[in-house]
Amino acid sequence: MTDLVVRPLVAGEEKLFDSMPDPLPQLRQISYADGIAGGGYRPEHTFVALRGDRVVGRAAWLLLPGSVGEPWLERFDLDLKPFAGAARPADAAGSVDTASEIGAVLLRAAHDALGGPKVYHAALPAYWRRQPEARAVAEATMAAARLAGLVERGERIRFSWAGGPLPAPSGRFSFRSAQDAAEIGALVARIGEPVVLTGAETARVVAGVDLARDPLAWLTGTPLGNWRVALHGDEPVGLAGPTADACFPMIAYLGLLDESVLGELLADAVAALAGGGAYEVVADVDAHRVAVVAELERTGFRRIRSRVVFTPA
């Protein structure tokens, strides 16, 4: 078997990175060349594993221009074809002979060059566990991440609402715009842990902002009046930060003081965005929040992708 070579890309090798077929084409990720043009990908943050002229593994760390944080691993793909259904080769001790081992060698070499392991957001189809091919891809890359010293921390699901009727309000709650930044800040402090956070990873890396604790520091382009406060009588019971000022309309923040308002606050936030002309609204939620996932689906959202998060040990 041809020796494995792991190295960073050099400027002008965008086609080499993109020469490897995308193992999960349903994710519709941008090409590496477009990522280079936009400034998020850089050759010195990109590594490939080669056998001869063939790319058998690739990894690209993303850092948006102007970011204050560290790059995160955004693209990590392995070629499973040589190993599909095959027995483990009886090579010499220490040889690299599985896709996951190739991936681990690739990641370790990159970590050494980048000053240590970085966060990895493993992008996957929404129902990847139910799809044998997608599951095989996911299991190989995640096994490689673990071998390279990364630890799985959880899964986040992205949902999308793309039109359709919203559940009718019960009449139990009322909704209004936030009065000012002080009211928003006070409710955020009382809520503590919001149940919907969209774009939290980007806020942390780009601006060093904890979206859960200080959403106004990130959502600077969103008018304060766009924030929605849910009320039971005169008492605030929930807060939503719908915004159309990001790359697409989203529910950037949604937190509760009364769990029973969740569905109606979701519908109110979506209606506010749709009333402003939004045709699609996205929302991210931790997969372990089963009740929130169910309420999003009842409100008309559908799953469009998952991200399994790995961090350095």
mmCIF file of C-alpha atoms in Angstrom:
data_model
loop_
_atom_site.group_PDB
_atom_site.id
_atom_site.type_symbol
_atom_site.label_atom_id
_atom_site.label_comp_id
_atom_site.label_asym_id
_atom_site.label_seq_id
_atom_site.Cartn_x
_atom_site.Cartn_y
_atom_site.Cartn_z
ATOM 1 C CA MET A 1 0.000 0.000 0.000
ATOM 2 C CA THR A 2 1.288 3.461 -0.898
ATOM 3 C CA ASP A 3 2.646 5.358 2.091
ATOM 4 C CA LEU A 4 0.351 7.913 3.658
ATOM 5 C CA VAL A 5 1.449 11.550 3.357
ATOM 6 C CA VAL A 6 -0.147 14.230 5.536
ATOM 7 C CA ARG A 7 0.576 17.872 4.804
ATOM 8 C CA PRO A 8 -0.990 21.337 4.786
ATOM 9 C CA LEU A 9 -2.266 22.800 1.557
ATOM 10 C CA VAL A 10 -0.411 25.574 -0.173
ATOM 11 C CA ALA A 11 -2.020 28.520 -1.940
ATOM 12 C CA GLY A 12 -3.525 27.518 -5.260
ATOM 13 C CA GLU A 13 -4.381 23.925 -4.251
ATOM 14 C CA GLU A 14 -8.091 24.495 -3.786
ATOM 15 C CA LYS A 15 -8.886 21.942 -6.500
ATOM 16 C CA LEU A 16 -6.893 19.288 -4.647
ATOM 17 C CA PHE A 17 -9.090 19.681 -1.566
ATOM 18 C CA ASP A 18 -12.277 19.614 -3.649
ATOM 19 C CA SER A 19 -11.072 16.609 -5.689
ATOM 20 C CA MET A 20 -12.291 14.265 -2.959
ATOM 21 C CA PRO A 21 -15.969 13.392 -3.512
ATOM 22 C CA ASP A 22 -18.208 14.794 -0.806
ATOM 23 C CA PRO A 23 -19.280 11.851 1.392
ATOM 24 C CA LEU A 24 -22.406 13.734 2.562
ATOM 25 C CA PRO A 25 -23.592 15.722 -0.484
ATOM 26 C CA GLN A 26 -27.019 16.273 1.075
ATOM 27 C CA LEU A 27 -25.451 18.845 3.431
ATOM 28 C CA ARG A 28 -24.776 21.165 0.469
ATOM 29 C CA GLN A 29 -21.669 22.727 1.976
ATOM 30 C CA ILE A 30 -19.872 25.490 0.119
ATOM 31 C CA SER A 31 -16.825 24.504 -1.878
ATOM 32 C CA TYR A 32 -13.410 24.937 -0.345
ATOM 33 C CA ALA A 33 -12.530 27.389 -3.127
ATOM 34 C CA ASP A 34 -15.492 29.586 -2.164
ATOM 35 C CA GLY A 35 -14.431 29.373 1.478
ATOM 36 C CA ILE A 36 -10.938 30.560 0.550
ATOM 37 C CA ALA A 37 -12.409 33.429 -1.470
ATOM 38 C CA GLY A 38 -14.546 34.473 1.493
ATOM 39 C CA GLY A 39 -11.587 34.465 3.866
ATOM 40 C CA GLY A 40 -12.876 31.816 6.296
ATOM 41 C CA TYR A 41 -10.636 29.016 5.063
ATOM 42 C CA ARG A 42 -6.878 29.416 4.783
ATOM 43 C CA PRO A 43 -4.263 27.037 3.337
ATOM 44 C CA GLU A 44 -2.279 27.032 6.592
ATOM 45 C CA HIS A 45 -5.429 25.871 8.429
ATOM 46 C CA THR A 46 -6.117 23.086 5.917
ATOM 47 C CA PHE A 47 -4.572 19.606 5.789
ATOM 48 C CA VAL A 48 -4.895 16.619 3.482
ATOM 49 C CA ALA A 49 -3.955 12.953 3.741
ATOM 50 C CA LEU A 50 -2.696 11.548 0.438
ATOM 51 C CA ARG A 51 -1.965 8.100 -0.917
ATOM 52 C CA GLY A 52 -0.122 8.858 -4.097
ATOM 53 C CA ASP A 53 -2.162 11.546 -5.846
ATOM 54 C CA ARG A 54 -5.447 10.562 -4.214
ATOM 55 C CA VAL A 55 -6.925 12.492 -1.285
ATOM 56 C CA VAL A 56 -8.061 9.973 1.348
ATOM 57 C CA GLY A 57 -8.686 12.492 4.112
ATOM 58 C CA ARG A 58 -9.114 16.238 4.389
ATOM 59 C CA ALA A 59 -9.617 18.689 7.225
ATOM 60 C CA ALA A 60 -10.254 22.433 7.125
ATOM 61 C CA TRP A 61 -10.440 24.712 10.139
ATOM 62 C CA LEU A 62 -12.631 27.795 9.776
ATOM 63 C CA LEU A 63 -11.960 31.259 11.189
ATOM 64 C CA LEU A 64 -14.132 34.087 9.924
ATOM 65 C CA PRO A 65 -12.348 37.376 9.149
ATOM 66 C CA GLY A 66 -12.094 39.635 12.181
ATOM 67 C CA SER A 67 -12.670 36.838 14.699
ATOM 68 C CA VAL A 68 -11.179 37.092 18.181
ATOM 69 C CA GLY A 69 -11.291 33.343 18.883
ATOM 70 C CA GLU A 70 -9.569 30.252 17.539
ATOM 71 C CA PRO A 71 -10.454 28.374 14.352
ATOM 72 C CA TRP A 72 -12.771 25.388 14.638
ATOM 73 C CA LEU A 73 -12.743 22.215 12.567
ATOM 74 C CA GLU A 74 -15.534 22.721 10.039
ATOM 75 C CA ARG A 75 -14.765 20.185 7.293
ATOM 76 C CA PHE A 76 -13.394 16.734 8.076
ATOM 77 C CA ASP A 77 -13.920 13.981 5.521
ATOM 78 C CA LEU A 78 -12.494 10.500 5.048
ATOM 79 C CA ASP A 79 -12.541 8.191 2.042
ATOM 80 C CA LEU A 80 -14.274 5.010 3.227
ATOM 81 C CA LYS A 81 -14.271 3.178 -0.107
ATOM 82 C CA PRO A 82 -11.027 1.213 0.352
ATOM 83 C CA PHE A 83 -12.355 -0.114 3.678
ATOM 84 C CA ALA A 84 -16.029 -0.744 2.947
ATOM 85 C CA GLY A 85 -16.728 -4.384 3.778
ATOM 86 C CA ALA A 86 -13.028 -5.225 3.806
ATOM 87 C CA ALA A 87 -11.118 -7.073 6.484
ATOM 88 C CA ARG A 88 -8.412 -5.228 8.354
ATOM 89 C CA PRO A 89 -5.134 -5.648 6.410
ATOM 90 C CA ALA A 90 -2.351 -7.548 8.152
ATOM 91 C CA ASP A 91 0.256 -4.820 7.698
ATOM 92 C CA ALA A 92 3.304 -4.269 9.828
ATOM 93 C CA ALA A 93 2.809 -3.129 13.404
ATOM 94 C CA GLY A 94 2.059 0.582 13.602
ATOM 95 C CA SER A 95 0.714 0.811 10.054
ATOM 96 C CA VAL A 96 -2.245 3.006 9.163
ATOM 97 C CA ASP A 97 -4.893 0.714 7.731
ATOM 98 C CA THR A 98 -8.389 1.981 8.554
ATOM 99 C CA ALA A 99 -10.167 5.171 7.591
ATOM 100 C CA SER A 100 -10.472 6.234 11.236
ATOM 101 C CA GLU A 101 -6.759 5.692 11.819
ATOM 102 C CA ILE A 102 -5.958 7.747 8.735
ATOM 103 C CA GLY A 103 -8.213 10.460 10.092
ATOM 104 C CA ALA A 104 -6.521 10.355 13.493
ATOM 105 C CA VAL A 105 -3.067 10.675 11.908
ATOM 106 C CA LEU A 106 -4.339 13.616 9.862
ATOM 107 C CA LEU A 107 -5.821 15.363 12.899
ATOM 108 C CA ARG A 108 -2.780 14.793 15.109
ATOM 109 C CA ALA A 109 -0.464 16.274 12.489
ATOM 110 C CA ALA A 110 -2.749 19.275 12.097
ATOM 111 C CA HIS A 111 -3.071 19.741 15.862
ATOM 112 C CA ASP A 112 0.720 19.826 16.173
ATOM 113 C CA ALA A 113 0.923 22.501 13.475
ATOM 114 C CA LEU A 114 -1.998 24.546 14.831
ATOM 115 C CA GLY A 115 -0.756 24.660 18.414
ATOM 116 C CA GLY A 116 -3.097 22.025 19.799
ATOM 117 C CA PRO A 117 -6.551 20.484 19.274
ATOM 118 C CA LYS A 118 -9.473 22.776 18.456
ATOM 119 C CA VAL A 119 -13.242 22.470 18.681
ATOM 120 C CA TYR A 120 -14.815 20.241 16.019
ATOM 121 C CA HIS A 121 -18.392 20.737 14.806
ATOM 122 C CA ALA A 122 -19.258 17.530 12.941
ATOM 123 C CA ALA A 123 -21.995 18.504 10.473
ATOM 124 C CA LEU A 124 -24.378 15.647 9.675
ATOM 125 C CA PRO A 125 -27.765 15.105 8.028
ATOM 126 C CA ALA A 126 -30.711 15.597 10.364
ATOM 127 C CA TYR A 127 -31.580 11.904 10.708
ATOM 128 C CA TRP A 128 -28.082 10.522 10.217
ATOM 129 C CA ARG A 129 -28.542 7.626 12.640
ATOM 130 C CA ARG A 130 -31.348 6.234 10.463
ATOM 131 C CA GLN A 131 -29.301 6.391 7.238
ATOM 132 C CA PRO A 132 -26.714 3.575 6.963
ATOM 133 C CA GLU A 133 -24.353 5.435 4.613
ATOM 134 C CA ALA A 134 -24.474 8.668 6.603
ATOM 135 C CA ARG A 135 -24.031 6.755 9.849
ATOM 136 C CA ALA A 136 -20.939 4.983 8.499
ATOM 137 C CA VAL A 137 -19.425 8.336 7.504
ATOM 138 C CA ALA A 138 -20.246 9.842 10.894
ATOM 139 C CA GLU A 139 -18.906 6.914 12.883
ATOM 140 C CA ALA A 140 -15.596 6.908 10.984
ATOM 141 C CA THR A 141 -14.915 10.618 11.423
ATOM 142 C CA MET A 142 -16.050 10.683 15.036
ATOM 143 C CA ALA A 143 -13.890 7.657 15.859
ATOM 144 C CA ALA A 144 -10.934 9.483 14.309
ATOM 145 C CA ALA A 145 -11.688 12.554 16.415
ATOM 146 C CA ARG A 146 -11.692 10.457 19.581
ATOM 147 C CA LEU A 147 -8.430 8.749 18.621
ATOM 148 C CA ALA A 148 -6.905 12.202 18.127
ATOM 149 C CA GLY A 149 -7.845 13.276 21.651
ATOM 150 C CA LEU A 150 -11.167 15.055 21.150
ATOM 151 C CA VAL A 151 -14.151 14.428 23.430
ATOM 152 C CA GLU A 152 -17.810 14.406 22.374
ATOM 153 C CA ARG A 153 -19.802 17.037 24.262
ATOM 154 C CA GLY A 154 -23.270 16.905 22.749
ATOM 155 C CA GLU A 155 -25.386 17.360 19.653
ATOM 156 C CA ARG A 156 -27.244 20.388 18.338
ATOM 157 C CA ILE A 157 -30.057 20.218 15.802
ATOM 158 C CA ARG A 158 -30.867 22.967 13.316
ATOM 159 C CA PHE A 159 -34.534 23.420 12.493
ATOM 160 C CA SER A 160 -36.188 25.417 9.737
ATOM 161 C CA TRP A 161 -39.687 26.816 9.439
ATOM 162 C CA ALA A 162 -40.540 27.511 5.811
ATOM 163 C CA GLY A 163 -44.093 28.745 5.895
ATOM 164 C CA GLY A 164 -47.349 27.129 6.830
ATOM 165 C CA PRO A 165 -49.943 27.778 9.518
ATOM 166 C CA LEU A 166 -48.828 28.382 13.085
ATOM 167 C CA PRO A 167 -50.649 26.949 16.117
ATOM 168 C CA ALA A 168 -53.467 29.171 17.346
ATOM 169 C CA PRO A 169 -52.847 30.938 20.674
ATOM 170 C CA SER A 170 -54.687 29.613 23.724
ATOM 171 C CA GLY A 171 -55.483 33.058 25.094
ATOM 172 C CA ARG A 172 -53.683 32.246 28.320
ATOM 173 C CA PHE A 173 -50.662 34.381 27.433
ATOM 174 C CA SER A 174 -50.130 37.762 25.817
ATOM 175 C CA PHE A 175 -47.111 39.071 23.935
ATOM 176 C CA ARG A 176 -45.532 42.460 23.441
ATOM 177 C CA SER A 177 -42.293 44.083 22.337
ATOM 178 C CA ALA A 178 -39.546 44.521 24.904
ATOM 179 C CA GLN A 179 -39.540 47.950 26.509
ATOM 180 C CA ASP A 180 -35.793 48.555 26.512
ATOM 181 C CA ALA A 181 -32.352 46.981 26.979
ATOM 182 C CA ALA A 182 -32.750 47.009 30.755
ATOM 183 C CA GLU A 183 -35.845 44.816 30.580
ATOM 184 C CA ILE A 184 -34.137 42.393 28.205
ATOM 185 C CA GLY A 185 -31.052 42.219 30.411
ATOM 186 C CA ALA A 186 -33.100 41.608 33.544
ATOM 187 C CA LEU A 187 -35.056 38.776 31.918
ATOM 188 C CA VAL A 188 -31.896 37.189 30.513
ATOM 189 C CA ALA A 189 -30.407 37.203 34.023
ATOM 190 C CA ARG A 190 -33.528 35.554 35.478
ATOM 191 C CA ILE A 191 -33.743 32.930 32.740
ATOM 192 C CA GLY A 192 -30.143 31.753 32.979
ATOM 193 C CA GLU A 193 -30.285 28.878 30.463
ATOM 194 C CA PRO A 194 -32.242 29.631 27.260
ATOM 195 C CA VAL A 195 -33.741 26.663 25.420
ATOM 196 C CA VAL A 196 -33.084 27.974 21.894
ATOM 197 C CA LEU A 197 -29.767 29.557 20.889
ATOM 198 C CA THR A 198 -28.951 30.043 17.231
ATOM 199 C CA GLY A 199 -25.475 31.173 16.226
ATOM 200 C CA ALA A 200 -23.953 30.755 19.694
ATOM 201 C CA GLU A 201 -20.781 29.178 18.315
ATOM 202 C CA THR A 202 -20.210 32.012 15.858
ATOM 203 C CA ALA A 203 -20.853 34.660 18.521
ATOM 204 C CA ARG A 204 -18.256 33.081 20.790
ATOM 205 C CA VAL A 205 -15.520 32.758 18.163
ATOM 206 C CA VAL A 206 -16.109 35.968 16.218
ATOM 207 C CA ALA A 207 -16.745 38.368 19.103
ATOM 208 C CA GLY A 208 -16.009 36.458 22.305
ATOM 209 C CA VAL A 209 -19.673 36.814 23.313
ATOM 210 C CA ASP A 210 -21.666 34.274 25.328
ATOM 211 C CA LEU A 211 -25.005 34.476 23.539
ATOM 212 C CA ALA A 212 -26.832 32.839 26.444
ATOM 213 C CA ARG A 213 -25.610 35.416 28.968
ATOM 214 C CA ASP A 214 -25.231 38.588 26.890
ATOM 215 C CA PRO A 215 -27.303 38.353 23.699
ATOM 216 C CA LEU A 216 -27.499 42.112 23.165
ATOM 217 C CA ALA A 217 -23.714 42.287 22.779
ATOM 218 C CA TRP A 218 -24.020 40.061 19.695
ATOM 219 C CA LEU A 219 -27.392 41.071 18.252
ATOM 220 C CA THR A 220 -26.385 44.696 17.859
ATOM 221 C CA GLY A 221 -28.260 45.170 14.574
ATOM 222 C CA THR A 222 -31.584 43.962 15.946
ATOM 223 C CA PRO A 223 -33.923 46.752 17.132
ATOM 224 C CA LEU A 224 -34.803 46.328 20.804
ATOM 225 C CA GLY A 225 -38.466 46.503 19.858
ATOM 226 C CA ASN A 226 -38.098 43.270 17.891
ATOM 227 C CA TRP A 227 -37.551 41.323 21.108
ATOM 228 C CA ARG A 228 -40.728 39.594 22.274
ATOM 229 C CA VAL A 229 -41.839 39.282 25.887
ATOM 230 C CA ALA A 230 -44.432 36.672 26.872
ATOM 231 C CA LEU A 231 -46.760 37.613 29.721
ATOM 232 C CA HIS A 232 -49.107 35.714 32.029
ATOM 233 C CA GLY A 233 -51.241 38.526 33.294
ATOM 234 C CA ASP A 234 -48.705 41.259 33.964
ATOM 235 C CA GLU A 235 -45.881 38.869 34.800
ATOM 236 C CA PRO A 236 -43.150 38.136 32.197
ATOM 237 C CA VAL A 237 -42.828 34.387 31.610
ATOM 238 C CA GLY A 238 -40.598 34.210 28.524
ATOM 239 C CA LEU A 239 -38.324 36.139 26.188
ATOM 240 C CA ALA A 240 -37.522 35.645 22.503
ATOM 241 C CA GLY A 241 -34.954 37.369 20.330
ATOM 242 C CA PRO A 242 -36.037 36.885 16.706
ATOM 243 C CA THR A 243 -33.704 38.604 14.275
ATOM 244 C CA ALA A 244 -33.619 39.159 10.539
ATOM 245 C CA ASP A 245 -30.284 40.973 10.671
ATOM 246 C CA ALA A 246 -28.049 37.886 10.545
ATOM 247 C CA CYS A 247 -27.294 35.856 7.401
ATOM 248 C CA PHE A 248 -30.890 34.601 7.531
ATOM 249 C CA PRO A 249 -33.929 35.120 9.785
ATOM 250 C CA MET A 250 -33.579 33.173 13.024
ATOM 251 C CA ILE A 251 -34.694 32.805 16.587
ATOM 252 C CA ALA A 252 -31.356 33.730 18.081
ATOM 253 C CA TYR A 253 -32.523 33.492 21.683
ATOM 254 C CA LEU A 254 -35.527 32.020 23.450
ATOM 255 C CA GLY A 255 -35.738 31.539 27.198
ATOM 256 C CA LEU A 256 -38.498 30.613 29.605
ATOM 257 C CA LEU A 257 -39.626 31.415 33.118
ATOM 258 C CA ASP A 258 -42.707 29.224 32.617
ATOM 259 C CA GLU A 259 -42.206 26.137 30.444
ATOM 260 C CA SER A 260 -45.856 26.054 29.392
ATOM 261 C CA VAL A 261 -45.430 29.195 27.251
ATOM 262 C CA LEU A 262 -42.851 27.572 24.951
ATOM 263 C CA GLY A 263 -45.100 26.701 22.014
ATOM 264 C CA GLU A 264 -46.923 30.018 21.942
ATOM 265 C CA LEU A 265 -43.724 32.050 22.317
ATOM 266 C CA LEU A 266 -42.175 30.112 19.425
ATOM 267 C CA ALA A 267 -45.216 30.823 17.265
ATOM 268 C CA ASP A 268 -45.205 34.508 18.245
ATOM 269 C CA ALA A 269 -41.503 34.867 17.380
ATOM 270 C CA VAL A 270 -41.989 33.187 13.996
ATOM 271 C CA ALA A 271 -45.047 35.332 13.274
ATOM 272 C CA ALA A 272 -43.037 38.465 14.058
ATOM 273 C CA LEU A 273 -40.357 37.478 11.549
ATOM 274 C CA ALA A 274 -42.878 36.364 8.925
ATOM 275 C CA GLY A 275 -44.695 39.660 9.346
ATOM 276 C CA GLY A 276 -41.448 41.389 8.431
ATOM 277 C CA GLY A 277 -41.156 39.396 5.216
ATOM 278 C CA ALA A 278 -39.252 36.270 6.292
ATOM 279 C CA TYR A 279 -39.996 33.166 4.247
ATOM 280 C CA GLU A 280 -37.795 30.900 6.341
ATOM 281 C CA VAL A 281 -36.781 30.956 10.011
ATOM 282 C CA VAL A 282 -34.066 28.798 11.568
ATOM 283 C CA ALA A 283 -33.531 27.754 15.171
ATOM 284 C CA ASP A 284 -30.856 25.660 16.898
ATOM 285 C CA VAL A 285 -31.532 23.493 19.944
ATOM 286 C CA ASP A 286 -29.597 20.934 21.975
ATOM 287 C CA ALA A 287 -30.731 17.428 21.028
ATOM 288 C CA HIS A 288 -31.238 16.433 24.666
ATOM 289 C CA ARG A 289 -34.023 19.026 25.034
ATOM 290 C CA VAL A 290 -36.683 16.554 23.940
ATOM 291 C CA ALA A 291 -39.658 18.732 24.870
ATOM 292 C CA VAL A 292 -38.266 21.707 22.941
ATOM 293 C CA VAL A 293 -37.577 19.530 19.895
ATOM 294 C CA ALA A 294 -41.163 18.256 19.999
ATOM 295 C CA GLU A 295 -42.578 21.773 20.327
ATOM 296 C CA LEU A 296 -40.530 23.056 17.397
ATOM 297 C CA GLU A 297 -41.899 20.243 15.250
ATOM 298 C CA ARG A 298 -45.453 20.935 16.422
ATOM 299 C CA THR A 299 -44.964 24.591 15.465
ATOM 300 C CA GLY A 300 -44.069 23.553 11.906
ATOM 301 C CA PHE A 301 -40.277 23.420 12.044
ATOM 302 C CA ARG A 302 -38.430 20.552 10.383
ATOM 303 C CA ARG A 303 -34.959 19.236 11.078
ATOM 304 C CA ILE A 304 -32.399 20.154 8.438
ATOM 305 C CA ARG A 305 -29.078 19.106 10.008
ATOM 306 C CA SER A 306 -27.242 18.081 13.154
ATOM 307 C CA ARG A 307 -23.874 19.064 14.584
ATOM 308 C CA VAL A 308 -22.064 16.807 17.019
ATOM 309 C CA VAL A 309 -19.664 18.921 19.067
ATOM 310 C CA PHE A 310 -16.190 17.735 20.090
ATOM 311 C CA THR A 311 -13.745 19.681 22.235
ATOM 312 C CA PRO A 312 -10.166 19.103 23.371
ATOM 313 C CA ALA A 313 -9.963 16.763 26.375
#
